[in-house]
Tab-separated table of C-alpha atoms in Angstrom:
chain	number	residue	atom	x	y	z
A	1	MET	CA	-22.908	1.983	-17.776
A	2	TYR	CA	-21.903	-0.636	-15.231
A	3	GLU	CA	-23.057	-0.579	-11.636
A	4	VAL	CA	-20.982	-2.330	-8.975
A	5	LEU	CA	-22.875	-4.134	-6.203
A	6	MET	CA	-22.071	-6.691	-3.547
A	7	PHE	CA	-24.188	-9.777	-2.937
A	8	ASP	CA	-24.065	-10.902	0.679
A	9	GLY	CA	-25.604	-14.301	1.287
A	10	GLY	CA	-25.067	-18.045	1.326
A	11	VAL	CA	-23.419	-20.476	-1.078
A	12	TYR	CA	-26.676	-22.400	-1.726
A	13	ARG	CA	-27.655	-21.943	-5.419
A	14	ILE	CA	-25.000	-19.254	-5.849
A	15	ASN	CA	-24.225	-20.594	-9.328
A	16	GLU	CA	-27.621	-19.317	-10.422
A	17	LEU	CA	-26.486	-15.797	-9.595
A	18	TYR	CA	-23.219	-16.237	-11.508
A	19	GLU	CA	-25.118	-17.480	-14.566
A	20	LEU	CA	-27.615	-14.627	-14.375
A	21	VAL	CA	-24.828	-12.048	-14.119
A	22	GLU	CA	-23.192	-13.580	-17.178
A	23	ASP	CA	-26.486	-13.703	-19.087
A	24	ILE	CA	-27.134	-9.986	-18.621
A	25	GLY	CA	-23.592	-9.120	-19.696
A	26	GLY	CA	-22.176	-8.424	-16.259
A	27	PHE	CA	-19.019	-9.617	-14.476
A	28	VAL	CA	-18.112	-11.195	-11.200
A	29	ILE	CA	-15.327	-9.024	-9.777
A	30	GLN	CA	-14.567	-10.801	-6.534
A	31	LYS	CA	-15.786	-13.765	-4.508
A	32	THR	CA	-15.041	-14.179	-0.809
A	33	GLN	CA	-16.314	-17.352	0.763
A	34	LEU	CA	-16.320	-18.049	4.504
A	35	GLN	CA	-17.655	-21.563	5.030
A	36	VAL	CA	-21.296	-21.320	3.877
A	37	ALA	CA	-21.400	-17.513	3.724
A	38	ILE	CA	-20.256	-15.720	0.596
A	39	THR	CA	-19.877	-12.142	-0.622
A	40	VAL	CA	-19.739	-11.597	-4.358
A	41	THR	CA	-18.862	-8.260	-5.909
A	42	ILE	CA	-20.497	-7.923	-9.310
A	43	ALA	CA	-20.541	-5.334	-12.089
A	44	ILE	CA	-23.838	-5.317	-13.968
A	45	PRO	CA	-25.503	-3.029	-16.512
A	46	SER	CA	-27.479	-0.419	-14.504
A	47	GLU	CA	-30.735	-1.128	-16.305
A	48	ASP	CA	-30.660	-4.794	-15.225
A	49	ARG	CA	-30.425	-4.095	-11.508
A	50	PRO	CA	-34.079	-5.122	-10.788
A	51	ILE	CA	-33.361	-8.608	-12.214
A	52	ILE	CA	-30.417	-9.057	-9.842
A	53	GLU	CA	-32.446	-7.656	-6.946
A	54	SER	CA	-35.190	-10.186	-7.480
A	55	LYS	CA	-32.668	-13.059	-7.758
A	56	THR	CA	-30.983	-11.903	-4.548
A	57	LYS	CA	-34.336	-11.928	-2.784
A	58	GLU	CA	-35.001	-15.421	-4.110
A	59	LEU	CA	-31.641	-16.656	-2.792
A	60	GLY	CA	-32.221	-15.074	0.624
A	61	GLY	CA	-29.253	-12.717	0.377
A	62	LYS	CA	-28.972	-8.960	0.340
A	63	LEU	CA	-27.539	-6.497	-2.119
A	64	VAL	CA	-25.175	-3.839	-0.775
A	65	GLU	CA	-23.993	-0.669	-2.488
A	66	VAL	CA	-20.191	-0.690	-2.710
A	67	PRO	CA	-19.133	2.700	-4.052
A	68	LEU	CA	-15.415	1.871	-3.799
A	69	ALA	CA	-15.605	-1.502	-5.563
A	70	GLY	CA	-13.124	-1.784	-8.390
A	71	THR	CA	-10.529	0.390	-6.646
A	72	GLU	CA	-7.311	-0.376	-4.823
A	73	ILE	CA	-6.352	2.076	-2.099
A	74	ALA	CA	-3.101	2.478	-0.149
A	75	VAL	CA	-3.296	3.427	3.526
A	76	VAL	CA	0.083	4.941	4.368
A	77	ALA	CA	1.554	5.388	7.851
A	78	PRO	CA	4.812	7.210	8.595
A	79	THR	CA	6.351	3.909	9.759
A	80	LEU	CA	5.339	0.340	10.485
A	81	GLY	CA	6.089	0.859	14.197
A	82	ARG	CA	3.566	0.265	16.958
A	83	HIS	CA	3.076	4.036	17.270
A	84	HIS	CA	0.983	3.843	14.083
A	85	MET	CA	-0.079	0.211	13.799
A	86	PRO	CA	-2.465	-1.454	14.105
A	87	HIS	CA	-4.579	1.517	15.168
A	88	PRO	CA	-5.806	3.640	13.477
A	89	VAL	CA	-4.219	2.597	10.155
A	90	CYS	CA	-5.660	-0.903	10.056
A	91	ASP	CA	-9.046	0.319	11.304
A	92	ILE	CA	-9.271	2.683	8.346
A	93	ALA	CA	-8.127	0.005	5.891
A	94	GLU	CA	-10.631	-2.458	7.274
A	95	HIS	CA	-13.476	0.062	7.134
A	96	LEU	CA	-12.796	0.891	3.484
A	97	ARG	CA	-13.077	-2.800	2.617
A	98	ARG	CA	-16.710	-2.613	3.716
A	99	TYR	CA	-17.196	-0.107	0.910
A	100	GLY	CA	-15.798	-2.586	-1.595
A	101	ALA	CA	-12.244	-1.274	-1.908
A	102	ILE	CA	-9.175	-3.486	-1.861
A	103	THR	CA	-6.862	-1.821	0.625
A	104	VAL	CA	-3.160	-2.144	1.243
A	105	VAL	CA	-1.409	-0.926	4.381
A	106	MET	CA	2.120	0.388	4.034
A	107	GLY	CA	4.638	2.191	6.216
A	108	LEU	CA	7.363	4.484	4.988
A	109	ALA	CA	10.962	3.499	5.648
A	110	ARG	CA	12.008	6.971	6.899
A	111	GLY	CA	8.691	8.589	7.752
A	112	LYS	CA	9.262	9.014	11.492
A	113	GLY	CA	10.172	12.244	13.190
A	114	ARG	CA	9.329	15.819	12.422
A	115	GLU	CA	11.967	17.425	10.190
A	116	THR	CA	13.618	14.091	9.443
A	117	ALA	CA	10.484	12.501	7.930
A	118	GLN	CA	11.113	11.539	4.311
A	119	ILE	CA	9.556	9.652	1.457
A	120	THR	CA	11.685	8.058	-1.257
A	121	ALA	CA	11.030	8.253	-4.999
A	122	ASP	CA	10.532	4.506	-4.962
A	123	GLU	CA	7.837	4.771	-2.293
A	124	MET	CA	6.089	7.528	-4.232
A	125	ALA	CA	6.084	5.415	-7.397
A	126	PHE	CA	4.728	2.506	-5.375
A	127	ILE	CA	1.879	4.636	-3.975
A	128	GLU	CA	1.078	5.985	-7.441
A	129	GLU	CA	0.184	2.485	-8.600
A	130	TYR	CA	-2.941	2.732	-6.451
A	131	ASP	CA	-6.146	4.650	-7.170
A	132	ALA	CA	-5.860	6.821	-4.052
A	133	ALA	CA	-3.682	7.093	-0.962
A	134	ILE	CA	-4.666	7.850	2.608
A	135	PHE	CA	-1.894	9.342	4.761
A	136	VAL	CA	-2.508	8.740	8.443
A	137	LEU	CA	-0.648	11.390	10.434
A	138	GLY	CA	-0.317	12.454	14.051
A	139	ASN	CA	-1.577	14.862	16.674
A	140	PHE	CA	0.232	18.151	16.106
A	141	ALA	CA	-0.834	20.773	13.573
A	142	ASP	CA	2.604	22.433	13.641
A	143	CYS	CA	4.277	19.184	12.595
A	144	ILE	CA	1.719	18.287	9.920
A	145	MET	CA	1.416	21.726	8.321
A	146	LYS	CA	5.115	22.559	8.301
A	147	GLU	CA	6.805	19.217	7.755
A	148	LYS	CA	4.542	16.279	6.937
A	149	VAL	CA	2.982	17.990	3.897
A	150	ARG	CA	6.252	17.244	2.078
A	151	LEU	CA	5.480	13.542	2.185
A	152	PHE	CA	2.646	13.762	-0.326
A	153	GLU	CA	3.356	16.948	-2.279
A	154	ASP	CA	4.599	15.096	-5.393
A	155	ILE	CA	2.156	12.209	-5.385
A	156	GLU	CA	-0.081	12.267	-8.449
A	157	VAL	CA	-2.969	10.082	-7.289
A	158	PRO	CA	-5.607	11.641	-4.986
A	159	VAL	CA	-4.370	11.920	-1.381
A	160	ILE	CA	-6.598	12.050	1.683
A	161	VAL	CA	-4.992	13.065	4.968
A	162	VAL	CA	-6.303	11.666	8.252
A	163	CYS	CA	-4.924	13.457	11.311
A	164	GLY	CA	-5.709	14.572	14.842
A	165	PRO	CA	-5.831	18.375	15.057
A	166	ASN	CA	-8.459	20.481	13.377
A	167	ILE	CA	-6.916	21.596	10.081
A	168	SER	CA	-9.238	23.132	7.511
A	169	SER	CA	-7.128	22.320	4.445
A	170	LEU	CA	-3.698	21.179	3.343
A	171	PRO	CA	-1.961	21.668	0.014
A	172	ASN	CA	-1.766	18.814	-2.510
A	173	CYS	CA	-4.502	16.729	-0.965
A	174	GLU	CA	-8.148	16.141	-1.817
A	175	ALA	CA	-9.510	16.108	1.715
A	176	VAL	CA	-8.475	16.311	5.366
A	177	VAL	CA	-10.238	14.209	7.991
A	178	CYS	CA	-9.484	15.563	11.471
A	179	GLY	CA	-10.035	14.127	14.941
A	180	VAL	CA	-8.313	10.774	14.558
A	181	GLY	CA	-4.573	11.089	15.373
A	182	ARG	CA	-2.622	8.461	17.293
A	183	LYS	CA	-4.622	5.657	18.857
A	184	ALA	CA	-3.661	2.903	21.278
A	185	GLU	CA	-6.913	0.995	20.928
A	186	ARG	CA	-9.402	-0.037	18.289
A	187	MET	CA	-11.733	2.644	16.902
A	188	ARG	CA	-15.020	1.215	18.137
A	189	HIS	CA	-16.812	4.091	19.870
A	190	ALA	CA	-19.644	5.878	18.066
A	191	ASP	CA	-17.648	9.073	17.462
A	192	GLU	CA	-14.688	7.069	16.146
A	193	ILE	CA	-16.868	5.051	13.790
A	194	ALA	CA	-18.280	8.367	12.547
A	195	LYS	CA	-14.695	9.399	11.727
A	196	LEU	CA	-14.165	6.161	9.800
A	197	GLU	CA	-17.351	6.901	7.868
A	198	GLU	CA	-16.107	10.424	7.197
A	199	THR	CA	-12.850	8.993	5.841
A	200	ALA	CA	-14.727	6.579	3.578
A	201	LEU	CA	-16.901	9.408	2.263
A	202	ALA	CA	-13.831	11.550	1.572
A	203	VAL	CA	-12.256	8.668	-0.374
A	204	GLU	CA	-15.518	8.093	-2.201
A	205	ALA	CA	-15.659	11.759	-3.245
A	206	ALA	CA	-12.047	11.654	-4.463
A	207	ILE	CA	-12.701	8.455	-6.438
A	208	PHE	CA	-15.909	9.904	-7.903
A	209	LYS	CA	-13.958	12.962	-9.052
A	210	ARG	CA	-11.292	10.772	-10.634
A	211	ARG	CA	-13.923	8.613	-12.340
A	212	ASN	CA	-15.452	11.771	-13.843
A	213	ILE	CA	-12.054	12.847	-15.165
A	214	ILE	CA	-11.572	9.408	-16.720
A	215	ASP	CA	-15.081	9.574	-18.225
A	216	GLU	CA	-14.146	12.734	-20.142
A	217	ASP	CA	-11.935	10.526	-22.297
A	218	PRO	CA	-13.278	7.047	-21.525
A	219	LEU	CA	-11.190	3.902	-21.451
A	220	CYS	CA	-11.302	1.879	-24.659
A	221	VAL	CA	-12.377	-1.190	-22.694
A	222	HIS	CA	-13.787	-1.563	-19.177
A	223	PRO	CA	-11.315	-3.050	-16.644
A	224	ALA	CA	-13.926	-5.669	-15.641
A	225	GLU	CA	-14.035	-6.912	-19.253
A	226	VAL	CA	-10.265	-7.320	-19.257
A	227	LYS	CA	-10.433	-9.076	-15.894
A	228	GLN	CA	-12.861	-11.645	-17.264
A	229	ARG	CA	-10.347	-12.614	-19.984
A	230	VAL	CA	-7.311	-12.470	-17.676
A	231	ASP	CA	-9.053	-14.752	-15.165
A	232	GLU	CA	-9.020	-17.513	-17.769
A	233	LEU	CA	-5.193	-17.627	-17.899
A	234	GLU	CA	-3.727	-20.794	-16.400
A	235	SER	CA	-1.104	-18.922	-14.355
A	236	VAL	CA	-3.810	-16.673	-12.858
A	237	ARG	CA	-6.026	-19.655	-12.047
A	238	GLN	CA	-3.103	-21.298	-10.258
A	239	SER	CA	-2.138	-18.166	-8.325
A	240	LEU	CA	-2.631	-18.700	-4.602
A	241	ARG	CA	-2.408	-15.009	-3.733
A	242	PRO	CA	-5.596	-13.366	-2.425
A	243	SER	CA	-7.442	-11.531	-5.220
A	244	PRO	CA	-5.031	-12.489	-8.033
A	245	VAL	CA	-6.613	-9.859	-10.283
A	246	VAL	CA	-7.405	-6.470	-8.725
A	247	LEU	CA	-9.408	-3.849	-10.572
A	248	HIS	CA	-8.223	-0.252	-10.726
A	249	LEU	CA	-10.063	2.762	-12.091
A	250	ASP	CA	-7.896	2.798	-15.213
A	251	GLY	CA	-6.650	-0.754	-15.425
A	252	LEU	CA	-5.827	-3.702	-13.258
A	253	ARG	CA	-3.123	-5.376	-11.233
A	254	VAL	CA	-2.510	-9.014	-12.094
A	255	LYS	CA	-0.574	-10.876	-9.426
A	256	VAL	CA	1.571	-12.963	-11.761
A	257	PRO	CA	5.256	-12.269	-12.545
A	258	TYR	CA	5.717	-9.853	-15.452
A	259	ASP	CA	8.735	-11.664	-16.932
A	260	GLN	CA	6.931	-14.984	-17.183
A	261	CYS	CA	3.485	-13.802	-18.244
A	262	LYS	CA	3.921	-10.626	-20.301
A	263	ASP	CA	3.546	-12.387	-23.673
A	264	MET	CA	0.532	-14.378	-22.524
A	265	LEU	CA	-1.111	-11.175	-21.296
A	266	ARG	CA	-0.325	-9.258	-24.497
A	267	ASP	CA	-1.867	-12.003	-26.629
A	268	ILE	CA	-5.225	-12.081	-24.836
A	269	ASP	CA	-8.033	-11.451	-27.271
A	270	ILE	CA	-10.384	-8.579	-26.393
A	271	PHE	CA	-13.152	-7.954	-28.919
A	272	GLY	CA	-10.957	-9.034	-31.814
A	273	ARG	CA	-7.851	-7.109	-30.715
A	274	LYS	CA	-4.856	-8.066	-28.630
A	275	LEU	CA	-4.652	-6.808	-25.053
A	276	GLY	CA	-1.146	-5.494	-25.789
A	277	ASP	CA	-2.661	-3.105	-28.386
A	278	LEU	CA	-5.263	-1.708	-25.979
A	279	THR	CA	-3.121	-1.317	-22.887
A	280	THR	CA	0.337	-0.670	-21.560
A	281	ILE	CA	1.651	-3.665	-19.646
A	282	ALA	CA	4.474	-3.078	-17.185
A	283	PRO	CA	6.022	-4.763	-14.149
A	284	SER	CA	4.544	-3.663	-10.832
A	285	ARG	CA	6.659	-2.497	-7.927
A	286	LEU	CA	4.709	-4.936	-5.786
A	287	GLY	CA	6.872	-8.039	-6.239
A	288	GLY	CA	5.659	-10.651	-8.704
A	289	SER	CA	2.848	-8.538	-10.111
A	290	THR	CA	2.033	-6.897	-13.422
A	291	MET	CA	0.281	-3.580	-13.980
A	292	ILE	CA	-2.065	-3.209	-16.925
A	293	ARG	CA	-3.069	0.367	-17.764
A	294	ILE	CA	-5.919	0.615	-20.268
A	295	LEU	CA	-5.572	3.269	-22.962
A	296	THR	CA	-8.248	5.891	-23.318
A	297	THR	CA	-10.169	6.116	-26.594
A	298	ALA	CA	-8.093	9.118	-27.696
A	299	GLN	CA	-4.800	7.432	-26.761
A	300	LEU	CA	-5.804	4.303	-28.678
A	301	GLN	CA	-6.745	6.356	-31.730
A	302	THR	CA	-3.397	8.186	-31.615
A	303	ARG	CA	-1.544	4.893	-31.292
A	304	ASP	CA	-3.526	3.352	-34.190
A	305	ASN	CA	-2.892	6.407	-36.390
A	306	ALA	CA	0.823	6.312	-35.633
A	307	GLN	CA	1.010	2.599	-36.475
A	308	SER	CA	-0.990	2.921	-39.716
A	309	SER	CA	1.144	5.873	-40.946
A	310	SER	CA	4.422	4.038	-40.206
B	1	MET	CA	-3.581	8.658	38.768
B	2	ASN	CA	-3.103	12.260	37.761
B	3	ILE	CA	-1.842	13.024	34.248
B	4	SER	CA	-1.253	16.641	33.302
B	5	VAL	CA	-0.058	17.770	29.888
B	6	LYS	CA	1.262	21.225	29.030
B	7	GLY	CA	2.016	22.307	25.522
B	8	THR	CA	1.279	24.660	22.691
B	9	GLU	CA	-1.462	22.596	21.078
B	10	GLU	CA	-4.638	21.793	22.912
B	11	TYR	CA	-5.640	18.782	20.813
B	12	GLY	CA	-2.209	17.191	21.129
B	13	ASN	CA	-2.169	17.714	24.897
B	14	GLN	CA	-5.525	16.071	25.419
B	15	SER	CA	-4.823	13.175	23.084
B	16	TYR	CA	-1.446	12.414	24.694
B	17	ALA	CA	-3.055	12.355	28.142
B	18	ASP	CA	-5.639	9.859	26.860
B	19	LEU	CA	-2.977	7.878	25.035
B	20	PHE	CA	-0.765	7.551	28.120
B	21	ARG	CA	-3.702	6.541	30.273
B	22	ARG	CA	-4.601	3.848	27.732
B	23	ILE	CA	-1.013	2.577	27.498
B	24	LEU	CA	-0.751	2.298	31.291
B	25	VAL	CA	-4.010	0.359	31.433
B	26	ASP	CA	-2.795	-1.966	28.644
B	27	LEU	CA	0.437	-2.693	30.500
B	28	GLY	CA	-1.292	-3.088	33.869
B	29	LEU	CA	0.545	-0.103	35.337
B	30	ALA	CA	-2.428	2.161	35.962
B	31	ASN	CA	-2.386	1.603	39.725
B	32	ARG	CA	1.432	1.740	39.947
B	33	VAL	CA	1.720	5.285	38.604
B	34	GLU	CA	0.851	8.093	40.993
B	35	GLU	CA	1.397	11.098	38.815
B	36	ALA	CA	2.627	11.983	35.338
B	37	ARG	CA	3.530	15.382	33.937
B	38	ILE	CA	4.106	15.849	30.225
B	39	VAL	CA	5.367	18.882	28.319
B	40	ILE	CA	5.032	18.814	24.517
B	41	LEU	CA	6.526	21.618	22.440
B	42	PRO	CA	6.398	20.485	18.793
B	43	GLU	CA	7.973	23.694	17.483
B	44	LYS	CA	11.240	23.180	19.453
B	45	PRO	CA	10.803	20.119	19.180
B	46	LEU	CA	10.712	18.752	22.752
B	47	PHE	CA	8.851	15.959	24.432
B	48	LEU	CA	9.311	15.875	28.182
B	49	ILE	CA	7.704	13.391	30.523
B	50	SER	CA	8.094	12.801	34.220
B	51	VAL	CA	6.399	9.933	36.005
B	52	ARG	CA	6.191	9.196	39.705
B	53	THR	CA	5.396	5.618	40.668
B	54	ARG	CA	4.269	4.113	43.940
B	55	LYS	CA	7.077	2.545	45.917
B	56	ALA	CA	7.801	-0.978	44.711
B	57	ARG	CA	8.011	-3.978	47.024
B	58	THR	CA	11.337	-4.371	48.798
B	59	THR	CA	14.059	-6.756	47.658
B	60	VAL	CA	13.373	-10.385	48.553
B	61	LYS	CA	15.669	-13.393	48.840
B	62	LEU	CA	14.840	-16.569	46.968
B	63	ASP	CA	14.558	-18.368	50.299
B	64	ASP	CA	11.547	-16.186	51.211
B	65	ILE	CA	9.500	-17.001	48.132
B	66	ALA	CA	10.404	-20.638	47.429
B	67	SER	CA	11.384	-23.802	49.259
B	68	VAL	CA	14.812	-25.064	48.219
B	69	GLU	CA	15.631	-28.772	48.288
B	70	GLU	CA	18.840	-30.500	47.186
B	71	LYS	CA	18.325	-33.596	44.989
B	72	GLY	CA	21.672	-35.149	44.110
B	73	ASP	CA	23.547	-32.750	41.869
B	74	ASN	CA	20.372	-30.814	41.202
B	75	THR	CA	18.202	-28.452	43.224
B	76	TYR	CA	14.430	-28.546	43.362
B	77	LEU	CA	12.489	-25.307	43.887
B	78	ASN	CA	8.860	-25.068	44.932
B	79	ILE	CA	7.653	-21.499	44.572
B	80	THR	CA	5.476	-20.584	47.534
B	81	ASN	CA	4.708	-16.975	46.582
B	82	GLU	CA	3.135	-17.178	43.146
B	83	SER	CA	3.349	-13.449	42.386
B	84	TYR	CA	7.142	-13.710	42.144
B	85	ALA	CA	7.123	-16.759	39.847
B	86	PRO	CA	7.554	-14.966	36.476
B	87	VAL	CA	10.337	-12.710	37.798
B	88	LEU	CA	12.134	-15.626	39.437
B	89	LEU	CA	11.989	-17.792	36.319
B	90	ALA	CA	13.214	-14.953	34.122
B	91	ASN	CA	16.045	-14.329	36.555
B	92	LEU	CA	17.071	-18.005	36.656
B	93	TRP	CA	16.976	-18.328	32.870
B	94	LYS	CA	19.082	-15.217	32.482
B	95	ARG	CA	21.633	-16.387	35.073
B	96	PHE	CA	21.966	-20.092	34.267
B	97	GLY	CA	20.497	-20.505	30.779
B	98	ARG	CA	17.324	-22.284	29.718
B	99	GLU	CA	18.963	-25.698	29.339
B	100	ARG	CA	19.788	-25.858	33.077
B	101	ILE	CA	16.458	-24.546	34.380
B	102	GLU	CA	13.591	-26.949	33.836
B	103	GLN	CA	10.056	-25.834	34.708
B	104	LEU	CA	8.298	-29.003	35.847
B	105	SER	CA	4.933	-27.395	36.521
B	106	ARG	CA	3.592	-23.912	37.111
B	107	LEU	CA	5.348	-23.537	40.455
B	108	GLU	CA	8.003	-26.281	40.372
B	109	VAL	CA	11.460	-25.734	38.977
B	110	LEU	CA	14.366	-28.163	38.694
B	111	CYS	CA	17.792	-26.566	38.467
B	112	HIS	CA	20.294	-28.942	36.847
B	113	GLY	CA	23.806	-28.946	38.323
B	114	ILE	CA	23.221	-25.902	40.554
B	115	LYS	CA	23.924	-26.022	44.292
B	116	PRO	CA	21.282	-24.670	46.734
B	117	ASP	CA	23.722	-22.148	48.241
B	118	LEU	CA	24.127	-20.474	44.877
B	119	LEU	CA	20.357	-20.192	44.487
B	120	LYS	CA	19.761	-18.982	48.029
B	121	ALA	CA	22.049	-16.029	47.375
B	122	ILE	CA	19.750	-14.734	44.613
B	123	GLU	CA	17.840	-11.541	45.423
B	124	LEU	CA	14.862	-10.300	43.434
B	125	ASP	CA	14.187	-6.604	43.019
B	126	PRO	CA	10.600	-5.876	41.916
B	127	GLY	CA	11.517	-2.179	41.686
B	128	GLN	CA	13.791	-2.927	38.758
B	129	GLU	CA	10.956	-4.767	36.982
B	130	LEU	CA	8.621	-1.849	37.532
B	131	LYS	CA	11.192	0.510	36.030
B	132	LYS	CA	11.517	-1.726	32.975
B	133	GLU	CA	7.762	-1.828	32.496
B	134	LEU	CA	7.489	1.910	32.961
B	135	LEU	CA	10.230	2.488	30.447
B	136	ASP	CA	8.308	0.340	27.973
B	137	ALA	CA	5.216	2.500	28.519
B	138	LEU	CA	7.233	5.684	27.959
B	139	TRP	CA	8.778	4.276	24.770
B	140	ARG	CA	5.316	3.531	23.447
B	141	LEU	CA	4.153	7.047	24.211
B	142	MET	CA	7.116	9.098	22.998
B	143	PRO	CA	7.049	10.325	19.387
B	144	GLU	CA	8.899	7.738	17.316
B	145	GLY	CA	11.334	10.074	15.622
B	146	PHE	CA	12.561	11.782	18.800
B	147	LYS	CA	15.688	9.692	19.173
B	148	VAL	CA	17.884	11.931	21.332
B	149	HIS	CA	17.068	11.260	24.962
B	150	HIS	CA	18.147	12.591	28.328
B	151	THR	CA	17.017	10.420	31.206
B	152	LEU	CA	16.856	11.240	34.916
B	153	SER	CA	15.779	8.658	37.387
B	154	SER	CA	15.442	8.210	41.136
B	155	GLU	CA	13.772	5.587	43.275
B	156	THR	CA	10.240	6.576	42.343
B	157	VAL	CA	10.553	9.295	39.700
B	158	MET	CA	11.650	8.899	36.094
B	159	THR	CA	11.995	11.837	33.716
B	160	ILE	CA	12.821	11.635	30.025
B	161	ALA	CA	13.420	14.538	27.670
B	162	ALA	CA	13.345	13.612	23.992
B	163	THR	CA	14.105	15.664	20.920
B	164	GLU	CA	14.879	15.157	17.261
B	165	HIS	CA	18.319	16.712	16.674
B	166	VAL	CA	20.267	18.396	19.469
B	167	MET	CA	19.515	18.235	23.174
B	168	THR	CA	20.090	21.817	24.342
B	169	ASP	CA	21.063	22.932	27.855
B	170	GLU	CA	17.683	24.575	28.178
B	171	MET	CA	15.917	21.266	27.550
B	172	ILE	CA	18.105	19.466	30.092
B	173	LEU	CA	17.420	22.216	32.610
B	174	MET	CA	13.677	21.834	32.071
B	175	ALA	CA	14.004	18.078	32.597
B	176	LYS	CA	15.998	18.555	35.826
B	177	GLN	CA	13.501	21.059	37.107
B	178	MET	CA	10.611	18.736	36.402
B	179	GLN	CA	12.421	15.825	38.049
B	180	GLY	CA	13.061	18.037	41.104
B	181	ASP	CA	9.437	19.126	41.293
B	182	MET	CA	8.200	15.558	41.145
B	183	GLU	CA	10.692	14.417	43.768
B	184	THR	CA	9.746	17.275	46.094
B	185	SER	CA	6.172	16.099	46.132
B	186	THR	CA	7.498	12.605	46.950
B	187	ILE	CA	9.556	13.971	49.860
B	188	THR	CA	6.554	15.594	51.475
B	189	GLU	CA	4.778	12.264	51.343
B	190	GLU	CA	7.557	9.961	52.357
B	191	GLU	CA	10.050	12.246	54.119
B	192	SER	CA	12.943	10.527	52.469
B	193	MET	CA	15.588	11.681	49.981
B	194	PRO	CA	15.789	9.591	46.822
B	195	GLU	CA	19.218	8.871	45.373
B	196	ASP	CA	20.022	10.446	42.007
B	197	GLU	CA	21.446	8.731	39.028
B	198	GLU	CA	21.809	10.373	35.672
B	199	SER	CA	22.393	9.001	32.245
B	200	GLU	CA	22.273	10.241	28.705
B	201	GLU	CA	21.870	8.200	25.598
B	202	GLU	CA	21.804	9.009	21.950
B	203	ASP	CA	20.972	6.712	19.098
B	204	GLY	CA	19.514	6.663	15.560
């Protein structure tokens, strides 16, 4: 079982950490360097945590728990207008990054208004590419309970609603975080930070639940193992986009164009098999990206049986 | 500044009062607004806001805020009252275009090919600027999807009713009543009758 942790320290002797992680059979998920400071998200076997802890101490860094590492989360606002951005949408997105998640902020094209608020099938499909979605709504219970619930009723990934009024529950969502609503300034007061924490915990619970569901029929290969192989591709190495490979709970997003790289991706060798056999590879709705969904053990067995019988 | 919000939802009322206060502070209008009354009825839906501002400074002529000097075909302006500088520049750019108005330094302006008489005739109305800024604040506050507006405005009071689909007579009546109430409190203070102008706009 892998454990995801974040090293927060300096660049001095950082290669020693990378080598140690590799030696114990772990993976480096993400590196973010700011001059001489660096944060490294790593996935390591749980039993080897003390080794990494002692190395971290030796390097003068600290090890932080990142429960949302290896997930990509969409924070959705009704529109991209200044009524919703940058606060509180960006505050929530930024706070979730502290928990290790990669977050994406998006606004709906026709999400404004009360009865006129809409979400398109395209937008829903886009949101469903992520591990979870947070809908940031407004200040009126009447509007949210009667109209805005339509926005996320058909979305299949876990949805967390962040809103102003005190609403105990809403249909088709995992959790409701109340007391946020519209903001004209940054969420920096103690009570507001508590709300950001509450949101992060709600997302964490939803992700934990989804991880448990996935564990019932585990993936045939861990996404971090696939990432390690994908990282070696020349087109990925040359990609200038931030985080060219993003881990998901059940796969990964590779920020290279599907048309140009699909064959290269399919031919990657994973434990003696081709990546194309173990996953479904499809173009992402995020321009110039490719989605890789890893098959579960049962799905792989079914696929193998079907191929051997035909 | 007194902001009162009436509506069917307590949380929404309180948060809109806070939001408006914050917006006014951000735009530097907090000490220009005397009173604001807001009515929010999400079930109708109706958003109604009426704001009374302090009286703006009176209209000034360009001669009063800058020295005007003819230099050949051009005119040289030296702004003596700094607080009017941004408004004056914006006005000159709008009137004559950026290529003819050259800002030499913070308070010096060279107007190419413009005679002093033409410049001296310019009048600046800070009240108009205040209205523009106030309108910006109201736009920021109003729910984004409420695109049907009915606006009432007088010298110091501005009232906007906003809804999503159809502006009913009842809503307009409420807006007029609120505008009247706000103006009445102005009259007792200033003993003067503001002039009425009415407009209605619909977009989206």
